[in-house]
Short mmCIF file of C-alpha atoms (C1' of nucleotides) and ligand atoms in Angstrom, two decimals:
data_model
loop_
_atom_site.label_atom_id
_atom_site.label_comp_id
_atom_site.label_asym_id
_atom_site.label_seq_id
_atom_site.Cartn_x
_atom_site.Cartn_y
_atom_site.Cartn_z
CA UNK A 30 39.98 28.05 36.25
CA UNK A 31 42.15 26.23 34.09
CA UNK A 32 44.81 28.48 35.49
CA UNK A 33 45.01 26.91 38.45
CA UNK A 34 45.85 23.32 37.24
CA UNK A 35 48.84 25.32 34.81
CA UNK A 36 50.15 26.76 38.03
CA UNK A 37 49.62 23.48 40.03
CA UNK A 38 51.54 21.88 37.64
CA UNK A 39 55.18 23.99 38.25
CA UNK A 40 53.95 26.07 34.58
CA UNK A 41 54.14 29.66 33.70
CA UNK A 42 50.18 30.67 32.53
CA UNK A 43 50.53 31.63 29.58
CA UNK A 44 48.14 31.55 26.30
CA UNK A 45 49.05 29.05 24.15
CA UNK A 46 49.11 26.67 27.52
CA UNK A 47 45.62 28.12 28.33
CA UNK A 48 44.20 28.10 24.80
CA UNK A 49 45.20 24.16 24.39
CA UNK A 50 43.92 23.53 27.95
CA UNK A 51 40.04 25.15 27.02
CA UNK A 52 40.70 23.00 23.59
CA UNK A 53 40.91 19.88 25.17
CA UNK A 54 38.32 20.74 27.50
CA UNK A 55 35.70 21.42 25.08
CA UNK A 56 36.61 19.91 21.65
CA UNK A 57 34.01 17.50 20.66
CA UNK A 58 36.54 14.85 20.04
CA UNK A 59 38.33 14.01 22.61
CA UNK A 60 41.28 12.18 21.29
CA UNK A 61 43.20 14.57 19.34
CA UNK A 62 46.87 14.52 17.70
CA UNK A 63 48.91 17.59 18.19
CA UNK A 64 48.34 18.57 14.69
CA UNK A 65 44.62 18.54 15.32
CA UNK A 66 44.99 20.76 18.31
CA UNK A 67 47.55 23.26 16.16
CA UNK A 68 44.67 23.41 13.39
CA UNK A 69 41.89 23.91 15.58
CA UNK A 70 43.83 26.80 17.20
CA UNK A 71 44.50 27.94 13.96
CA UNK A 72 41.11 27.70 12.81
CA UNK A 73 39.78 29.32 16.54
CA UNK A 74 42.43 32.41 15.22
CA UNK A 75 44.50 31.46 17.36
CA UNK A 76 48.45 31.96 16.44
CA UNK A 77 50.03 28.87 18.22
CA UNK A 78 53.34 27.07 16.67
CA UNK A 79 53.34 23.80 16.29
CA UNK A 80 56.01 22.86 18.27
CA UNK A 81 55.11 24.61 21.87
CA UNK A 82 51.53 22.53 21.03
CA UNK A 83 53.83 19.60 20.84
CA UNK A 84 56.00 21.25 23.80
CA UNK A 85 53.07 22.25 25.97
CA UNK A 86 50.94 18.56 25.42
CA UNK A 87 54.25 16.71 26.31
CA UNK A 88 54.74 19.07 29.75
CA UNK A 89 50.78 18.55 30.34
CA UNK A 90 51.44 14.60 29.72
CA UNK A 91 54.54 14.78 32.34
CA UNK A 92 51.93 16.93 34.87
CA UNK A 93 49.39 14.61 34.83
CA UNK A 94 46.96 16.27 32.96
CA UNK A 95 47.17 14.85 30.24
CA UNK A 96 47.57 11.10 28.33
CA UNK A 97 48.97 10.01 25.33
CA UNK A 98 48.26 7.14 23.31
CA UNK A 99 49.71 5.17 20.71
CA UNK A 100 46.64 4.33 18.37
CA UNK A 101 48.80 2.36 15.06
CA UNK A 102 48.45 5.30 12.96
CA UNK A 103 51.84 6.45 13.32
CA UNK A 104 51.36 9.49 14.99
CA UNK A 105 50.47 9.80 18.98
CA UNK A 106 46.84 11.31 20.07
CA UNK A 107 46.23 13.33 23.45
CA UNK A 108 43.05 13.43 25.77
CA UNK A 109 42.47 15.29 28.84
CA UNK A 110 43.23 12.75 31.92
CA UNK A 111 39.93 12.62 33.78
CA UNK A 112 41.76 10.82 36.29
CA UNK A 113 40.07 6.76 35.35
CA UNK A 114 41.60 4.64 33.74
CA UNK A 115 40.15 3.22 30.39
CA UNK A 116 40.85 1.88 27.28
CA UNK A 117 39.96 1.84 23.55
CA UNK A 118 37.75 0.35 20.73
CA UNK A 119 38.44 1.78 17.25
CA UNK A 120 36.49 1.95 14.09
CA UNK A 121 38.62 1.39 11.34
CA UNK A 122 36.88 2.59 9.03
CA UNK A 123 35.22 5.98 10.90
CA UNK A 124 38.24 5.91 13.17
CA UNK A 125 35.61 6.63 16.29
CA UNK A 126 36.99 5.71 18.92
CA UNK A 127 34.69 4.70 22.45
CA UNK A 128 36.10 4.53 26.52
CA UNK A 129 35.42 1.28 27.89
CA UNK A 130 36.78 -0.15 31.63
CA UNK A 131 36.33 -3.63 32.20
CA UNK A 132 37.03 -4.95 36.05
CA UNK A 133 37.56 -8.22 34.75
CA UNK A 134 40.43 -7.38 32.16
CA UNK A 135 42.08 -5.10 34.79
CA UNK A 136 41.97 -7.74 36.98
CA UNK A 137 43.49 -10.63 34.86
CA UNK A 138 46.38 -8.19 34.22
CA UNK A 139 47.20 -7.94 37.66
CA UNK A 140 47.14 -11.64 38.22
CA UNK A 141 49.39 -12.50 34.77
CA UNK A 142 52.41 -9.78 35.89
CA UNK A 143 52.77 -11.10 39.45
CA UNK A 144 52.80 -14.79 37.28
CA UNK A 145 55.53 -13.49 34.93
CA UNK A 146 57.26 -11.56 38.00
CA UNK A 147 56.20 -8.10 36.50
CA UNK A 148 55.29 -4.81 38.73
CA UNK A 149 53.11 -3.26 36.04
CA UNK A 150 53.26 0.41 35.56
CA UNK A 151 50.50 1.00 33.48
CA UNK A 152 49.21 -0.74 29.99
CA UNK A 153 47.32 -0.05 26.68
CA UNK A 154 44.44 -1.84 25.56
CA UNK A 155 42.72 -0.93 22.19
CA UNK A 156 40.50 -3.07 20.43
CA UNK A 157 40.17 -2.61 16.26
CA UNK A 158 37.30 -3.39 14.49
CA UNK A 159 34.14 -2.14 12.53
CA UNK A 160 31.18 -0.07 14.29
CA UNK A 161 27.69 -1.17 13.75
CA UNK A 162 26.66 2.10 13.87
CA UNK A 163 24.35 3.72 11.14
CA UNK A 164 25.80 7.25 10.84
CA UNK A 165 29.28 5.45 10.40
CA UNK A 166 31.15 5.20 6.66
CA UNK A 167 30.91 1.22 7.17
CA UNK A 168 27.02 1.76 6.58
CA UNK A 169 27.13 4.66 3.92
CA UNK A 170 29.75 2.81 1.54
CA UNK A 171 28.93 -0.46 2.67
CA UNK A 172 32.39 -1.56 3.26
CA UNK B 19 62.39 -24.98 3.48
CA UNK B 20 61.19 -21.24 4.33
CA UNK B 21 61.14 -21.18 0.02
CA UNK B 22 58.03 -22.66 -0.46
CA UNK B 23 56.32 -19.98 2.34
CA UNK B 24 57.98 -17.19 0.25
CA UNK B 25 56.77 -18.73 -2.99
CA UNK B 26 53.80 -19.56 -1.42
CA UNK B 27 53.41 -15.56 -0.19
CA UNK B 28 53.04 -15.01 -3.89
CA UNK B 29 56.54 -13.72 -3.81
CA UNK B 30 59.77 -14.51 -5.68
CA UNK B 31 62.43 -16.52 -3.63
CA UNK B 32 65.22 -13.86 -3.62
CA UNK B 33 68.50 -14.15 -0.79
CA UNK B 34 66.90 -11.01 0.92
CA UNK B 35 64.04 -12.63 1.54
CA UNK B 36 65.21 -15.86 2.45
CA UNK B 37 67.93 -14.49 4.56
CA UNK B 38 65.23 -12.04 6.19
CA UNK B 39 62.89 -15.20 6.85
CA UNK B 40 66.09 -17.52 8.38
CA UNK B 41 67.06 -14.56 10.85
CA UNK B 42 63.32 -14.35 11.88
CA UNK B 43 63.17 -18.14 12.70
CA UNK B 44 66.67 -18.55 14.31
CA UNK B 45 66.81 -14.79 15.69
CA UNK B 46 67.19 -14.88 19.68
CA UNK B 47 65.03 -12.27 20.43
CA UNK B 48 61.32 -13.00 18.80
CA UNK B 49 60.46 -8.80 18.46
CA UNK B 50 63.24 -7.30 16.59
CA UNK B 51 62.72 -4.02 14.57
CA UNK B 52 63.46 -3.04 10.80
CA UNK B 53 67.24 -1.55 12.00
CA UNK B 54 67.19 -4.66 13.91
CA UNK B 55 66.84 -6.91 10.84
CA UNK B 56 69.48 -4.42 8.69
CA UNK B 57 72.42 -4.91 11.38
CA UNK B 58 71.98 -8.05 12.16
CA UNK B 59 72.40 -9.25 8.82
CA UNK B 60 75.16 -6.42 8.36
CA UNK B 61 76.52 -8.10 11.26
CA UNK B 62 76.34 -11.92 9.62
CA UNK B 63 78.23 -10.56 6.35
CA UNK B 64 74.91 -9.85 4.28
CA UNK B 65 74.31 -6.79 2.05
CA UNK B 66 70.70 -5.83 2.69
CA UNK B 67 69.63 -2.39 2.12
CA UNK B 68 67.46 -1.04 4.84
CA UNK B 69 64.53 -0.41 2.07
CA UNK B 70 64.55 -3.77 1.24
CA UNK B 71 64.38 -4.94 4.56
CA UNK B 72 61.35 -2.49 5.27
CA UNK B 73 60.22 -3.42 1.65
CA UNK B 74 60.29 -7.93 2.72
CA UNK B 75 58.73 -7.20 6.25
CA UNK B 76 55.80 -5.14 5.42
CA UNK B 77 55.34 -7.99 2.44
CA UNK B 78 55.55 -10.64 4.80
CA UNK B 79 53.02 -9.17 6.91
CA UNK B 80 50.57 -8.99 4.06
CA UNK B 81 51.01 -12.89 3.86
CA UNK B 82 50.76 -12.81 7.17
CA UNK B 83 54.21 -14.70 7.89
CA UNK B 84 54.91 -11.62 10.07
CA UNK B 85 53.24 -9.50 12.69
CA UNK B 86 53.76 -6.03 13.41
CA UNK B 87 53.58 -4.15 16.82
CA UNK B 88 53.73 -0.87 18.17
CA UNK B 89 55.24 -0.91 21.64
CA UNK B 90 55.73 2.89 22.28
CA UNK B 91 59.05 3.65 21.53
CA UNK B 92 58.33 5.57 17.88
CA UNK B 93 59.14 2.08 15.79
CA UNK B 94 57.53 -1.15 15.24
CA UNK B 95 58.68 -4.15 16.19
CA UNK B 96 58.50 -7.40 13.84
CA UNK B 97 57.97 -11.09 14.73
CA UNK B 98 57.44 -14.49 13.21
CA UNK B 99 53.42 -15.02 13.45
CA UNK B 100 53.07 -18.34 14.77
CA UNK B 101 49.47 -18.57 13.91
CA UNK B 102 48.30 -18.65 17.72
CA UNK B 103 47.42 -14.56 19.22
CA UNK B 104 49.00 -13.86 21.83
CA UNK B 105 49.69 -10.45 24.08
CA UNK B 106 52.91 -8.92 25.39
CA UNK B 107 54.41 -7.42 28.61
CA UNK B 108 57.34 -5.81 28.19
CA UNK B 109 60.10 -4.49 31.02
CA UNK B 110 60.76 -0.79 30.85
CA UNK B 111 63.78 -1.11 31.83
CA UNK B 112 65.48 -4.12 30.48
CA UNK B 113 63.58 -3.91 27.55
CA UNK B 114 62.48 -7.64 27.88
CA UNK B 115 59.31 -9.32 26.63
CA UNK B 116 57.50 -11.99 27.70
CA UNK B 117 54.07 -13.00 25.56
CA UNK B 118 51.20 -14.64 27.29
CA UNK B 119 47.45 -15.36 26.50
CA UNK B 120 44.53 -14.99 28.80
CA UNK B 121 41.53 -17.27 27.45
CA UNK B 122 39.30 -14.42 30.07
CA UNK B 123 40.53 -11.66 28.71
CA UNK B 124 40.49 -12.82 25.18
CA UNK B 125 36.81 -13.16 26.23
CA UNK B 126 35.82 -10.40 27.59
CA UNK B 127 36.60 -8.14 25.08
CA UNK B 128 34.35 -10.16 22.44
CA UNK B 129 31.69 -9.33 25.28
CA UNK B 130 32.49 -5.45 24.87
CA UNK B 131 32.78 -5.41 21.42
CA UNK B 132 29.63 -7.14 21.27
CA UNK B 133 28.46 -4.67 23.27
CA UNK B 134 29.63 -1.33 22.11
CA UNK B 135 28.41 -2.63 18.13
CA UNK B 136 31.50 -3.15 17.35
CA UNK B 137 32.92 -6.27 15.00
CA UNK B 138 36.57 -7.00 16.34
CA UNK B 139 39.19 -7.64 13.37
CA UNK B 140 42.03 -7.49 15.91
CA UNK B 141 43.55 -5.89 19.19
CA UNK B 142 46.68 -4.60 20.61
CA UNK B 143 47.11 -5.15 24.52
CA UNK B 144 50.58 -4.75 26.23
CA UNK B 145 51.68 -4.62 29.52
CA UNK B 146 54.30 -2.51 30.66
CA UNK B 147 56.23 -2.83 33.97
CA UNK B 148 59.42 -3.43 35.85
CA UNK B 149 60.42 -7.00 35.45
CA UNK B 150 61.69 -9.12 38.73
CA UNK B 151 64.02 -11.03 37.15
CA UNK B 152 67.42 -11.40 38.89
CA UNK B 153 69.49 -11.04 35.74
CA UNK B 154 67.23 -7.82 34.56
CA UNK B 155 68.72 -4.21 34.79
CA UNK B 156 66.08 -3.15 37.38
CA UNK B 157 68.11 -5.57 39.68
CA UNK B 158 71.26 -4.59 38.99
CA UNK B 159 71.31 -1.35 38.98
CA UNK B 160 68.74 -1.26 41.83
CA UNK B 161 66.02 1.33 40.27
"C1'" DG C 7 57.93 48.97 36.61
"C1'" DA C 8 62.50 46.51 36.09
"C1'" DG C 9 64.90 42.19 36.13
"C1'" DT C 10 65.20 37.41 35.16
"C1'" DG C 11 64.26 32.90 34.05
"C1'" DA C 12 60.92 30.65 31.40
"C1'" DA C 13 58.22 30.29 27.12
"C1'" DT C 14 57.47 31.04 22.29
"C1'" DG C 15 57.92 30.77 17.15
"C1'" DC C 16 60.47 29.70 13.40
"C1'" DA C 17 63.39 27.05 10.97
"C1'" DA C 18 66.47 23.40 11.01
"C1'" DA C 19 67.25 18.77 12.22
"C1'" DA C 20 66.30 14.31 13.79
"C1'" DG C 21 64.15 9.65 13.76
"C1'" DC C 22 61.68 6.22 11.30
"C1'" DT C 23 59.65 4.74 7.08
"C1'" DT C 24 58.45 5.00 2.19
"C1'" DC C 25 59.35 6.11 -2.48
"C1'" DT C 26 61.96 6.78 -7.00
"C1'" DC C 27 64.52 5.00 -10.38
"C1'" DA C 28 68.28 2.82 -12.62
"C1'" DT C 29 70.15 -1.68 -12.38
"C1'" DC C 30 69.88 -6.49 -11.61
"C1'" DT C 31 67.61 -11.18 -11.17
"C1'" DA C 32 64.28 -15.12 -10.66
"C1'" DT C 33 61.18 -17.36 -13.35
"C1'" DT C 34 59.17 -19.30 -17.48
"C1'" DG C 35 58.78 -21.48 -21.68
"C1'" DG C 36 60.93 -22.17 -26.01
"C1'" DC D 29 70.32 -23.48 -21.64
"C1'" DC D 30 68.88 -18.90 -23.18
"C1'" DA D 31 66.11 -14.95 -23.97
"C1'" DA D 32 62.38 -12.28 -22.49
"C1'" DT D 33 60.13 -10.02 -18.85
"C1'" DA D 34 57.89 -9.06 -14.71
"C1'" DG D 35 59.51 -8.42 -10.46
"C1'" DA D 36 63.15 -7.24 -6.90
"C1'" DT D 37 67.04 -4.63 -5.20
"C1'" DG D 38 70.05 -0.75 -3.45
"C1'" DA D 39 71.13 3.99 -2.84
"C1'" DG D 40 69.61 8.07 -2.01
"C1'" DA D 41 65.88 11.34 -1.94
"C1'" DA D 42 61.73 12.42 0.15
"C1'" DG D 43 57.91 12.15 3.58
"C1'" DC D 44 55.95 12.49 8.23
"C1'" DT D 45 55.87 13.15 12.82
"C1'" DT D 46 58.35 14.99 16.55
"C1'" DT D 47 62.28 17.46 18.71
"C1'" DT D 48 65.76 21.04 19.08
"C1'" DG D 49 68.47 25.52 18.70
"C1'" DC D 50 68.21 30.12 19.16
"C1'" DA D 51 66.84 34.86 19.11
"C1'" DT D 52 62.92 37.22 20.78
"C1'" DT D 53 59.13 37.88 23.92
"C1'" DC D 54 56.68 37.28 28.15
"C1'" DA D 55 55.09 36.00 33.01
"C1'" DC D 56 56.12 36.40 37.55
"C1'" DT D 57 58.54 38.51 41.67
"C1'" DC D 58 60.11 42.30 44.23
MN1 MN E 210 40.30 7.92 26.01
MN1 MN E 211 55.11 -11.76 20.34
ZN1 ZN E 212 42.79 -1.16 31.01
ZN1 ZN E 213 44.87 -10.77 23.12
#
DNA sequence: GAGTGAATGCAAAAGCTTCTCATCTATTGG
DNA sequence: CCAATAGATGAGAAGCTTTTGCATTCACTC
C-alpha cells in the first residue's frame, strides 16, 4: 500500500520509510515533530534513529507527501499532505491545533501579490489563540 | 528621545540598548535578525555582544517596542512595532519584503475563530513568492 | 544469489539562541 | 558628588533542533 507511494516517489522501501509512513497515517495527532515520530517509533518498538526520521520526513516533504510547518515553537512539525490546502488555528495553551480553508482568505491573497507584483508560491496562515473547548487546560486551570 | 521608551519599558537606559533601538529606527531594511543587529553595529564601530543583543530584543518585545517573526529560514526576524498589524510577503529569491494589510482578511479570520471556539490573541500570515520587480534577482538572473 | 548504489545508525558537528557568572554601570538618595 | 546596589554586560559554555560524515547494512536488479 504505502509501498507504492515510497516507490512512486524515486525511494528505496525500506522500514524505517514504511514504519514513519503507517505513523503518519494513523497517529491520532496529525501534526507531529520529528522527535514525536522517533518516540512513537520507539515506543511502537520500533528501532529508528533520529536522524533518517529527520532524513526520511525531509525526502517525503521534497516527494510531496508530506508538509512541514513552522508553528513558533522553534522546532518544525510534519503532517501527511492530503493533497488540500489548509491552514492553522492553535491553542496556546492545549497546543490543539484545527484545519480550516477559507475561499475568501485564499482569494484576497491572490489579489494582494498580483498588487505588490508577487507570483506566490505558496503561504502559511496560523491563527493563535485560546480554545473554548471544555476538555481543554484553559477550562481545567482556568487560565 | 528613544530614552524615555527604554525607561519607559521598565528598563535601564544603557548604550546597548539605545544603540540597539537607533539601528531599529534608522535601519534600511525594517526585518533584520539578531546576527543582523550584532554586525551591523560591529560594522558602525560598536562593541555589542551577540547575548546582549538577543538579551535587548527579546526585552523589547516584552514591552512590545519590537515584534518577532518566523519566516522559515530557522531564525527570527526583528522589527520596530509600529503599533498598526500588519502581514508580510516575502520574495524567495531576493529575499525582499513587502508588508500589507487586508481589512477582509483581517476579518475573516475573527469569523473562523469565532467559529472554531477559538479567542484570537494573534496570527502569523506570510506570503511567499517570486517578486516582479525589475531590480530583484529573479530578473536578473532569469529563474 | 551476487553486485552495487542507496539507506541506516551513531556520533560528531552545525546553526541559532539562551544561560552562567564575573565584572561593570546606571540610578538613587544622602 | 559619592557610595550603595540592583541591574546590565560580555565571553564563553551550554542547550536544542537539525544536519552531516562515515562505516556498516540493505534493497533492488540481473
Ligand atoms: Mn494541517
Ligand atoms: Mn513588518
Ligand atoms: Zn491558506
Ligand atoms: Zn493580519
Amino acid at each position: 500500500m504505502e509501498d507504492q507511494e515510497i516507490r512512486k516517489a524515486g525511494l528505496k522501501v525500506t522500514v524505517p520509510r514504511v514504519k514513519i509512513l503507517e505513523l503518519l497515517e494513523t497517529s491520532p495527532e496529525r501534526h507531529v515533530s520529528a522527535e514525536d515520530v522517533y518516540k512513537m517509533l520507539l515506543a511502537a518498538g520500533e528501532e529508528i534513529g533520529l536522524a533518517t526520521v529527520y532524513r526520511v520526513l525531509t525526502q517525503f516533504e521534497a516527494a510531496g507527501l508530506v508538509e512541514k510547518h513552522h508553528f513558533e515553537d522553534g522546532y518544525s512539525v510534519f503532517e501527511l499532505n492530503k493533497g488540500k490546502h489548509h491552514d492553522h488555528i492553535i491553542c496556546v495553551t492545549c497546543g490543539r491545533v484545527e484545519e480550516f480553508v477559507d475561499e475568501t482568505i485564499e482569494k484576497r491573497q491572490r489579489i494582494i501579490a498580483e498588487e505588490l507584483g508577487f507570483q506566490i508560491s505558496e503561504h502559511e496562515l496560523v491563527i493563535y489563540g485560546k480554545c473554548l473547548d471544555k476538555n481543554c487546560d484553559c477550562k481545567k486551570r482556568g487560565d
